Coordinates of C-alpha atoms and ligand atoms in Angstrom, one line a residue:
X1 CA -56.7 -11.8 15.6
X2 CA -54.4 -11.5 12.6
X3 CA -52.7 -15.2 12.1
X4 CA -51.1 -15.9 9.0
X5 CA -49.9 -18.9 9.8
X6 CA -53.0 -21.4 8.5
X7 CA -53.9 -21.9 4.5
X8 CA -57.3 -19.7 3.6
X9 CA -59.4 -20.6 1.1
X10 CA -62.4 -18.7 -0.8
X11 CA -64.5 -18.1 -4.0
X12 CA -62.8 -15.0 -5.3
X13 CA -65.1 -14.4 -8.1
X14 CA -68.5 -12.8 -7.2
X15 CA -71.7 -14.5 -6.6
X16 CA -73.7 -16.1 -9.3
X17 CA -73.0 -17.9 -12.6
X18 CA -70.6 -17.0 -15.4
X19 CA -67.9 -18.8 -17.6
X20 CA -65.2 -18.5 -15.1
X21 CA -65.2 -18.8 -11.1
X22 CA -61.8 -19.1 -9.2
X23 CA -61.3 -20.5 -5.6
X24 CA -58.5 -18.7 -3.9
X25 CA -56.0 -20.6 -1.8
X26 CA -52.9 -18.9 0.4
X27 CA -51.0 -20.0 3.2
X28 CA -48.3 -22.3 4.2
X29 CA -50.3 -25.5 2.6
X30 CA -51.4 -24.0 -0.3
X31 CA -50.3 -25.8 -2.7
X32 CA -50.3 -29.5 -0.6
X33 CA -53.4 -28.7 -0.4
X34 CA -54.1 -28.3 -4.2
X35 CA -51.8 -31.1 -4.7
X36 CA -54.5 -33.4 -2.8
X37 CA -57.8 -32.0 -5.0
X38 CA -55.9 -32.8 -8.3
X39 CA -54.0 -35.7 -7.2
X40 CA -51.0 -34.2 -8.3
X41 CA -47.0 -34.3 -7.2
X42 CA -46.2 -30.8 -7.6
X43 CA -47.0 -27.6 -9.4
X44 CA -44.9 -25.6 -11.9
X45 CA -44.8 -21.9 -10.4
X46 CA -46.7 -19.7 -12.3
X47 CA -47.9 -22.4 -15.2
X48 CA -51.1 -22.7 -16.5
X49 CA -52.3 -26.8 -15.6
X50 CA -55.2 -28.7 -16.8
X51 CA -56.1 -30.7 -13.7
X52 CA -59.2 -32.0 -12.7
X53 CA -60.7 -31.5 -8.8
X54 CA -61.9 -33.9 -7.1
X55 CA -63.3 -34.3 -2.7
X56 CA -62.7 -37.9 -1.4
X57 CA -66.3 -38.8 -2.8
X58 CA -65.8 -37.9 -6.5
X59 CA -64.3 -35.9 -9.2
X60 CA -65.9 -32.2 -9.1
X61 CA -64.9 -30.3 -12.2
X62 CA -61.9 -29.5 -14.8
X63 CA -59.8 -26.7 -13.7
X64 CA -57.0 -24.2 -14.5
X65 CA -54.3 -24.6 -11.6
X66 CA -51.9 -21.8 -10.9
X67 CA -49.4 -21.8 -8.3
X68 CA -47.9 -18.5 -7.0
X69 CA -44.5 -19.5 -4.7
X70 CA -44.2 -16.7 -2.1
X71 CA -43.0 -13.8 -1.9
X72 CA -44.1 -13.4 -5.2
X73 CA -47.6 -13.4 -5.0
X74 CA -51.1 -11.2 -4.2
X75 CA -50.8 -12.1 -0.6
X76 CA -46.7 -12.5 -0.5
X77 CA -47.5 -16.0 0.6
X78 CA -47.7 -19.5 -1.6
X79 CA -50.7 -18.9 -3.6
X80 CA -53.1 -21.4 -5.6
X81 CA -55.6 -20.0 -8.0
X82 CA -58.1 -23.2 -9.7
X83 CA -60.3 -21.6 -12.2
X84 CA -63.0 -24.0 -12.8
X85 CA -66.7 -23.5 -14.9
X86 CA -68.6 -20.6 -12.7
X87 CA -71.2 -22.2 -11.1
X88 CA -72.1 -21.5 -7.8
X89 CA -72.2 -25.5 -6.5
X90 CA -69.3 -26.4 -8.5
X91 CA -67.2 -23.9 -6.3
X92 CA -68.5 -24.5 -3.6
X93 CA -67.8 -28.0 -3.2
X94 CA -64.0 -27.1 -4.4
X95 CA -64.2 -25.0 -1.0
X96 CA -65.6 -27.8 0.7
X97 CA -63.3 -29.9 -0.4
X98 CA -60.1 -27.7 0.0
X99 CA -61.4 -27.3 3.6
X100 CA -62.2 -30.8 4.5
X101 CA -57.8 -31.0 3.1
X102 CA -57.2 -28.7 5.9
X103 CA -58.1 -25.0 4.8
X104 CA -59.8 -22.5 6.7
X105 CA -62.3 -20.4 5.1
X106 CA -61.2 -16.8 4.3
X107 CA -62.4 -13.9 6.4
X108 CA -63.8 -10.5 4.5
X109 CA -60.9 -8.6 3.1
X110 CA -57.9 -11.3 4.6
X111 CA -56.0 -11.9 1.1
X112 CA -55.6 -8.3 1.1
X113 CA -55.3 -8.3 4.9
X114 CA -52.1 -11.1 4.2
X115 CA -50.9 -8.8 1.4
X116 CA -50.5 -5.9 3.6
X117 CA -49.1 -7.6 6.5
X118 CA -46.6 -9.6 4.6
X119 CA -45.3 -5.4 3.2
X120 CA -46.7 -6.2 -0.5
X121 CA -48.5 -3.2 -0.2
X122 CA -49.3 -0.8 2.5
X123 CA -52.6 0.1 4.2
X124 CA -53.3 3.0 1.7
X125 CA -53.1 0.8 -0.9
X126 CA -55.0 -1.8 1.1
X127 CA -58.1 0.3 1.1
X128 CA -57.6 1.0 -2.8
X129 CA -58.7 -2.4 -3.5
X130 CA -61.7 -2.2 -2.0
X131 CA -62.4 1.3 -3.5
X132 CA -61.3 -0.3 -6.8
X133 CA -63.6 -3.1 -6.2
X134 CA -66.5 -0.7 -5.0
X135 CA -66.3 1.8 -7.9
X136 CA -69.0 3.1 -9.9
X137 CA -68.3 5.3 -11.9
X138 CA -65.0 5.2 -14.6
X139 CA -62.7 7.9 -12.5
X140 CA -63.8 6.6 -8.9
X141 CA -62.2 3.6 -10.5
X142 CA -59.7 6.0 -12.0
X143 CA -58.9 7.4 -8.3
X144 CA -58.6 4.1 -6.4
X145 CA -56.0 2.8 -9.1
X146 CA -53.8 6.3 -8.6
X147 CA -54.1 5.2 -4.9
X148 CA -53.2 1.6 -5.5
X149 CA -50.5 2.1 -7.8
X150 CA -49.0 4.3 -4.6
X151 CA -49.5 7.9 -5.5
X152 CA -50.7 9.4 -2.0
X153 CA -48.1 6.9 -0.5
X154 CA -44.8 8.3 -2.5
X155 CA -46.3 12.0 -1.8
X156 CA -46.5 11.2 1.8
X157 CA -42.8 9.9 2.2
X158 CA -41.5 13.0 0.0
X159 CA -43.3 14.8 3.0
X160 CA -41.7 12.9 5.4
X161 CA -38.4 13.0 4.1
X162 CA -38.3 16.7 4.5
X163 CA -39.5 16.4 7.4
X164 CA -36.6 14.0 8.8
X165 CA -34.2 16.7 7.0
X166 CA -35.5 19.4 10.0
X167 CA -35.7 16.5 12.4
X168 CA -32.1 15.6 12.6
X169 CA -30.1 19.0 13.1
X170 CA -32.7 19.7 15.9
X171 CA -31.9 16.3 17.5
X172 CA -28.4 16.8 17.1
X173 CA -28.6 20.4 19.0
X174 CA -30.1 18.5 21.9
X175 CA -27.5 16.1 22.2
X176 CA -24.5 18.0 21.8
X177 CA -25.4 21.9 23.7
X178 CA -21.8 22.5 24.4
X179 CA -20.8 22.2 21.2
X180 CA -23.1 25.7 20.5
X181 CA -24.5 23.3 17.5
X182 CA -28.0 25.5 18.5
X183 CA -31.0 25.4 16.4
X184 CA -28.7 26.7 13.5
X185 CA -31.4 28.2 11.3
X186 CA -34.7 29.1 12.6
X187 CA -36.2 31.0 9.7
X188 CA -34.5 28.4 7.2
X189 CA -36.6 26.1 9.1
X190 CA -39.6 28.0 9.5
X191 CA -39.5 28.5 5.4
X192 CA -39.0 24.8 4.5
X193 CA -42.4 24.5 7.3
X194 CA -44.1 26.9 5.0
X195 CA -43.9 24.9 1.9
X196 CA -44.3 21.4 3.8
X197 CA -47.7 23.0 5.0
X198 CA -48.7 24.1 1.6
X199 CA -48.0 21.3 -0.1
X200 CA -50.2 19.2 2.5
X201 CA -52.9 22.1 2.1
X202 CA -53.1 21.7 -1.8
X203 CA -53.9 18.0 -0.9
X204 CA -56.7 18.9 1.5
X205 CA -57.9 21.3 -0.6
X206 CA -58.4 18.4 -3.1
X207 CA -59.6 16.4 -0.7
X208 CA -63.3 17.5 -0.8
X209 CA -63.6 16.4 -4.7
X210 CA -62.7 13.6 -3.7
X211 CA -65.5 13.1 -1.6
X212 CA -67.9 14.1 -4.0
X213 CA -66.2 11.8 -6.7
X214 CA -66.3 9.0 -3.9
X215 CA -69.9 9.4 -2.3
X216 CA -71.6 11.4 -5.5
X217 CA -74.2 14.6 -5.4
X218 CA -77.3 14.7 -5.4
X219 CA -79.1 17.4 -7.7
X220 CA -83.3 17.9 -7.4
X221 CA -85.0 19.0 -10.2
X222 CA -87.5 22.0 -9.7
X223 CA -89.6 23.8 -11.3
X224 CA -93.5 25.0 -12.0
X225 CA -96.2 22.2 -13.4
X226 CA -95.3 21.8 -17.3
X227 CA -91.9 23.1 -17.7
X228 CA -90.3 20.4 -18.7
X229 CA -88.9 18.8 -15.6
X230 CA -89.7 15.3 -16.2
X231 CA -88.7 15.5 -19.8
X232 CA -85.2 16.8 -18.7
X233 CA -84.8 14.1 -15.8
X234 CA -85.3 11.7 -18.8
X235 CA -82.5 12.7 -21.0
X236 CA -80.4 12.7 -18.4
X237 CA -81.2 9.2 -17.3
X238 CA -81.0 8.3 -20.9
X239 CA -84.4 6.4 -20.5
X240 CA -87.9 7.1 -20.4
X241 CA -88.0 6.7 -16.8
X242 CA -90.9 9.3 -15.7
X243 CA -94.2 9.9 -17.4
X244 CA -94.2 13.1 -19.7
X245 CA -97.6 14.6 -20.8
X246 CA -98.8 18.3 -21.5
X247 CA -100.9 17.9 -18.6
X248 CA -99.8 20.4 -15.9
X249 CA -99.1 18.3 -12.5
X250 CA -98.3 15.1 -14.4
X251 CA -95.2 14.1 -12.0
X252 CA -96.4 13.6 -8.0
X253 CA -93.9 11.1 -6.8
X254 CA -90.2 11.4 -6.6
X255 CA -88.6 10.0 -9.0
X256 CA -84.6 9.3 -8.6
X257 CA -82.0 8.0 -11.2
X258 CA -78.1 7.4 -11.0
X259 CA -76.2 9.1 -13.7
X260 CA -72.8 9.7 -14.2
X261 CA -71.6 13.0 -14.9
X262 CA -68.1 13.4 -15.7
X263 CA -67.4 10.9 -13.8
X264 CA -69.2 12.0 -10.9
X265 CA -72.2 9.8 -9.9
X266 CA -75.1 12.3 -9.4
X267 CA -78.4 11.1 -7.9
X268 CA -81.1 12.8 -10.2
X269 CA -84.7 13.5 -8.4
X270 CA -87.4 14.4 -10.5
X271 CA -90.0 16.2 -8.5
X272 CA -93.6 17.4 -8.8
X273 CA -94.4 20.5 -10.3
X274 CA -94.5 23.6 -7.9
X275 CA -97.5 26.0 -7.9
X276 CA -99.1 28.0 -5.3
X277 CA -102.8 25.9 -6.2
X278 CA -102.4 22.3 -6.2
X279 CA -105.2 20.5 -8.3
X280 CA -105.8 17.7 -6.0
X281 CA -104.7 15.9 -2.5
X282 CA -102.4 13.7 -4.7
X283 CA -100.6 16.9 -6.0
X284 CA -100.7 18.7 -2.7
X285 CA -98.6 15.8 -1.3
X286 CA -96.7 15.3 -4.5
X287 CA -95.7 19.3 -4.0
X288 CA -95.0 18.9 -0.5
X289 CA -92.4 16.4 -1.2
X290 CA -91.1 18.4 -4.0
X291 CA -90.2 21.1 -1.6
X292 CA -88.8 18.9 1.3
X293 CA -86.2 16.9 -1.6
X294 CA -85.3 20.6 -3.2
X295 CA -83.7 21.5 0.2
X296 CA -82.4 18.3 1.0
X297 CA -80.6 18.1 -2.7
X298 CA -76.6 19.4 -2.9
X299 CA -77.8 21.2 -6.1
X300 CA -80.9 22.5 -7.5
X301 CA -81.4 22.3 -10.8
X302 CA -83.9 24.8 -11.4
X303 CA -86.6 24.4 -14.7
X304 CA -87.8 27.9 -16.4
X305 CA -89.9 27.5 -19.1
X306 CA -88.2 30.0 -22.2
X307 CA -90.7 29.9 -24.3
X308 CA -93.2 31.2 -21.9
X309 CA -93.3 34.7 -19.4
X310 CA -92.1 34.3 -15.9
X311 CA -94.0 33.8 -13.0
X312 CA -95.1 34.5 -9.7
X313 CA -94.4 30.6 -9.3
X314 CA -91.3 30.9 -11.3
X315 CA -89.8 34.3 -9.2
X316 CA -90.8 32.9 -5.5
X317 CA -88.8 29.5 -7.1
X318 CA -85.4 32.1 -7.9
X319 CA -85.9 33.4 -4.3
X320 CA -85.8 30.2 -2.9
X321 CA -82.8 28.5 -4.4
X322 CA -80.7 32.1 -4.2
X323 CA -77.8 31.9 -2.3
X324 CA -77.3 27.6 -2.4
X325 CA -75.4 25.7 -5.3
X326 CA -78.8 25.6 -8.2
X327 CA -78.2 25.4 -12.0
X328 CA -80.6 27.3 -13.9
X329 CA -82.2 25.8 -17.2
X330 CA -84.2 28.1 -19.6
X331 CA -85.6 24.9 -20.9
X332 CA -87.7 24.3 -24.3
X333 CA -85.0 26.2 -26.0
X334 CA -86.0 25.0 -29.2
X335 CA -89.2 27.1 -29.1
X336 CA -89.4 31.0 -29.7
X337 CA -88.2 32.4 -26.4
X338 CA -90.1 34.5 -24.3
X339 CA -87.4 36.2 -22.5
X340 CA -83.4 36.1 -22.5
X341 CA -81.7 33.8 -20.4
X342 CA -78.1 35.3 -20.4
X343 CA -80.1 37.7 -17.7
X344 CA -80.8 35.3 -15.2
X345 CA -77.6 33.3 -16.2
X346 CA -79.7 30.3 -17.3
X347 CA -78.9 27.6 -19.7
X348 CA -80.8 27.0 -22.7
X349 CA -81.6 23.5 -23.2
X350 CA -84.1 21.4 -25.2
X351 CA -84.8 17.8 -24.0
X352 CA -86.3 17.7 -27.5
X353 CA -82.7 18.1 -29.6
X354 CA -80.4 18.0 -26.7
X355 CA -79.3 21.3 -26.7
X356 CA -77.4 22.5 -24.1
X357 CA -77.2 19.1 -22.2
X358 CA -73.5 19.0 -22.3
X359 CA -73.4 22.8 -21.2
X360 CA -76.0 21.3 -18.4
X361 CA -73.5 19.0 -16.8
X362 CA -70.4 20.8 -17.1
X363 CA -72.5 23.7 -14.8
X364 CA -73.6 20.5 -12.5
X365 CA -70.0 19.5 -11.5
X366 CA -69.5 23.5 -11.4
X367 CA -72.0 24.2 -8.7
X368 CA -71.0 20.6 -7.0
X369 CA -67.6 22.3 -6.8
X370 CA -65.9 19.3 -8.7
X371 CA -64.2 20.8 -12.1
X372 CA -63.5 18.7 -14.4
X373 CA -60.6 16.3 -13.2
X374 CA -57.2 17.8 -13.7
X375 CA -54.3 14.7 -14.0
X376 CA -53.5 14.9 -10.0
X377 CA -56.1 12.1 -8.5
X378 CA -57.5 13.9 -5.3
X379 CA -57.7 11.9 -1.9
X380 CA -61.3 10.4 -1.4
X381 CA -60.9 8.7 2.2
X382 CA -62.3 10.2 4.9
X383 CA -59.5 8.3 7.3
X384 CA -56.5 9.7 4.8
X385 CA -58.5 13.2 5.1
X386 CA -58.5 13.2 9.0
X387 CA -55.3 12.2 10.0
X388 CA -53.7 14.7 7.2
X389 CA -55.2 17.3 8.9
X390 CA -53.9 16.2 12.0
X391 CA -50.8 16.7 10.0
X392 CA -50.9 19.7 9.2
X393 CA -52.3 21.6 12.6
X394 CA -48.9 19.9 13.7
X395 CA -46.8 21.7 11.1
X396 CA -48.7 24.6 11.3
X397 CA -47.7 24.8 15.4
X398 CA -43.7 23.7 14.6
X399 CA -43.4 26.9 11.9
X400 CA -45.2 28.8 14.4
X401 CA -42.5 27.6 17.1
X402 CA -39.3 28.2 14.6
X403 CA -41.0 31.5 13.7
X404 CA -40.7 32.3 17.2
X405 CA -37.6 30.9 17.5
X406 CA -38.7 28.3 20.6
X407 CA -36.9 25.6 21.9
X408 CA -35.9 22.3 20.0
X409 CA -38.2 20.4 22.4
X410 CA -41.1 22.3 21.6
X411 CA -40.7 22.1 17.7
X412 CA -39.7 18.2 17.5
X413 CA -42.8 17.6 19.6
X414 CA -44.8 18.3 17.0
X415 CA -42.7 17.1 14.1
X416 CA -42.6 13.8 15.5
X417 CA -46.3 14.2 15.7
X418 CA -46.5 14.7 12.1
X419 CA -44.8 11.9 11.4
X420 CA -46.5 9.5 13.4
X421 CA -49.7 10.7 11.4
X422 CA -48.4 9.7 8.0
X423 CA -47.4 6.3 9.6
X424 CA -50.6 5.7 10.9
X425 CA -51.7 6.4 6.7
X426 CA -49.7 4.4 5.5
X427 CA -50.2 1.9 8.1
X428 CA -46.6 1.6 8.9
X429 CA -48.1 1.8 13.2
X430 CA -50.5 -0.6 12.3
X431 CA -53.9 -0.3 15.1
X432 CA -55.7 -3.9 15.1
X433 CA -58.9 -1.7 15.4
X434 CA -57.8 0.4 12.8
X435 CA -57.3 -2.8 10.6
X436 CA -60.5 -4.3 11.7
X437 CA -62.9 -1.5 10.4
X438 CA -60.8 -1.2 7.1
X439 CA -60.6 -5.0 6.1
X440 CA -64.4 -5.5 7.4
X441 CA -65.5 -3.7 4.6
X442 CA -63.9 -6.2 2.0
X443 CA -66.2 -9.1 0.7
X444 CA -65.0 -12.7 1.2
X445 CA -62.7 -13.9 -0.9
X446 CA -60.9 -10.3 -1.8
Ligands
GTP1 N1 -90.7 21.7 -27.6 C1 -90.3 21.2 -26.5 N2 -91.3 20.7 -25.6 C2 -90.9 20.2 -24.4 C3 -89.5 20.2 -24.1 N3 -89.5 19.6 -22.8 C4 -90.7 19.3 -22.5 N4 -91.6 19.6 -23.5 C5 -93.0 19.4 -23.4 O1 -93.6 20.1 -22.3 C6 -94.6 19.3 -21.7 C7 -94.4 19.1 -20.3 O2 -93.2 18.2 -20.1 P1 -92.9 17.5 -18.8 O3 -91.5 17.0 -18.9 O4 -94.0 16.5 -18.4 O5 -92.9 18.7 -17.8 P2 -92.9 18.6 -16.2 O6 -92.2 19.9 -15.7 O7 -92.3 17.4 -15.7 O8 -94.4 18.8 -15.7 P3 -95.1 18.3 -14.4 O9 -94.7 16.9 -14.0 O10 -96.5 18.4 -14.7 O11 -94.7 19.3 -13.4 C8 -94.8 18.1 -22.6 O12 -95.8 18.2 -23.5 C9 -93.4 18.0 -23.2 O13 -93.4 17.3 -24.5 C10 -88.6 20.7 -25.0 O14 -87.4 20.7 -24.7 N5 -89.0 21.2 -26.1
MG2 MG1 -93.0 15.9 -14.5

């Protein structure tokens, strides 16, 4: 499934039009196979050469040729880069060409598949470039590249060093009983446990902003017919995106918008207006959808008009979103208030100067449970997540077992475990299946 021993070849720019495109070519022919297009001898490693490409029928474009001798390239194998004019047919018939030569035409994610499997990186840093690639926001690009550049992966082998330290002694006491070399130092090894299993805690703790930061929240704006809602989901789009009026049930259909908060993309819903009397059919249905995406939100942000008196509408609407992650706005701050929002813990904002916006979406990544980024990048893959917590029930068990001073057996069991759980991060016990479902989700040509 995994051969490395044919030349690949693919567009590695994306789809479409643009100054630039670049067909990617590794493997063993790489470069005799740039050699033919160009009708060149040889290539200078790493040089910059004007050449022009050409199939057996005719000359295709001017390019940019760079050969990359292995080891010392992307994939650790002889790479070709030709950067020709960006259009879609001109690369294509490069490809075409390069395969009719004798290349093969790359699967999804198999430069970085070669990369890993020739050691120029491991699998952690593997699925980095496809979380670099996938980014949206600034620090989900900011959290693939801490990845990349082999953060998780030198945190992991501190882990595992320490654990090899407790490893050995307890092999040794196997081997050699007679010499009384027995299990020298339980609660010394119990200790050093401790602070293996904290250490691997404070990364799961970490673990679920990561998640957020990687798959974003989703915050539904609420709120009684006029309060503002609409005008708020606008200045946080930073567009005019829904219709405002002074019309009370103006908003019927949900409306969504990605922002990015902090980093953090949110998913904005603006919502109809909630009242116990809907006007219409239209607004019944508008309100009944209201409800259903206010549940089905991580975070309600919930609308209270300050320059006007609560409620019954606005009190049933504080019931409701008790006890679940909400923000509370006391919005229209820029007209005379009606009553004091430090009492129901509400922010004051006006859509109208922008008031309190910032206040707004520091409290968004508050109740999403994502502060605002401290310098350690937190782990945002599910597959890292799983098998550290696999991890860690096995380091929990071994200090449990040198607590109780057990048997060597019983403790290396579960050390070895451990181990074999950071491997399988890393990638060092590479799975085909494993590697299957992790390079599927490349695009061609990565
Ligand atoms: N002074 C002031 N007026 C505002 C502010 N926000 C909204 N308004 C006005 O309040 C009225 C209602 O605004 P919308 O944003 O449409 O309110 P809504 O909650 O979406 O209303 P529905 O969609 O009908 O539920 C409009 O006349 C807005 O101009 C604000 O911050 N300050
Ligand atoms: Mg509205």
């Amino acid at each position: 499934m995994f051969s490395t021993d044919d030349t690949i070849v693919a567009i590695a720019t994306p789809p479409g039009r643009g100054g630039i495109g670049i067909v990617r070519l590794s493997g063993p022919s790489a470069s005799p196979i740039a050699c033919m297009l160009t009708g060149r001898p040889s290539f200078e490693p790493r040089h910059a050469t004007l050449v022009t490409v050409s199939s057996a029928a005719s000359a295709i474009d001017q390019a940019i040729a760079t050969y990359f001798p292995a080891p010392n390239s992307y994939t650790g194998e002889d790479v070709v880069e030709l950067s020709a004019h960006g259009s879609p047919v001109v690369l294509e018939a490069i490809v075409a060409a390069a395969v009719a030569a004798g290349a093969r035409l790359a699967n999804p994610g198999e430069f970085t598949l070669r990369a890993y499997l020739h050691a120029r990186i491991d699998l952690v840093q593997a699925e980095a470039v496809a979380e670099l690639i996938d980014a949206v926001t600034p620090l989900q690009a900011r959290v693939a590249f801490d990845q990349l550049e082999g953060t998780l992966t030198s945190r992991l082998r501190a882990m595992d060093a320490a654990l090899l330290e407790i490893i050995a002694p307890l092999e040794a006491s196997l081997d050699f009983p007679e010499e009384g070399y027995h299990f020298v130092a339980p609660t010394e090894t119990a200790e050093t446990l401790g602070r293996l299993l904290a250490s691997l805690e404070a990364l799961l703790a970490d673990a679920k902003r990561g998640r957020l930061i990687r798959e974003g929240v989703t915050a539904a704006i609420v709120g009684r017919p006029n309060v503002g809602k609409s005008s708020l989901f606008n200045r946080l789009a930073g567009a005019a995106r829904a219709i405002v009026t002074d019309v009370p049930g103006t908003t019927r259909d949900l409306l969504t918008e990605r922002v990015d908060v902090g980093g953090v993309p949110f998913t904005i819903v603006d919502t109809a207006g909630r009242r116990q009397l809907a006007g219409d059919a239209i607004e019944e249905e508008g309100i009944s959808r209201a409800r259903q995406a206010g549940t089905a939100a991580d975070i309600a942000i919930l609308v209270l008009d300050r320059s006007a008196a609560l409620t019954d509408d606005d009190r049933s609407l504080l019931d409701e979103t008790a006890g679940r992650p909400r923000v509370i706005v006391a919005s229209k701050s820029d007209l005379a208030p009606e009553w004091d929002a430090a009492g129901c813990e509400a922010i004051p904002v006006s859509s109208l100067t922008d008031e309190g916006i910032g206040d707004l979406r520091a409290a968004l990544l508050h109740a999403g449970g994502i502060e605002v980024p401290r310098d350690r990048a937190p782990i945002a893959n599910l597959r890292h997540v799983a098998l550290l917590d696999q991890a860690r029930a096995a380091i929990a068990r071994a200090a449990a077992a040198a607590a109780a001073k057990a048997p060597e057996e019983l403790l290396l069991a579960d050390l070895h475990e451990a181990r074999g759980r950071f491997d399988e991060i890393t990638g060092a016990r590479p799975q085909d299946e494993v590697l299957r479902v992790i390079f599927e989700r490349f695009c061609i040509g990565k």
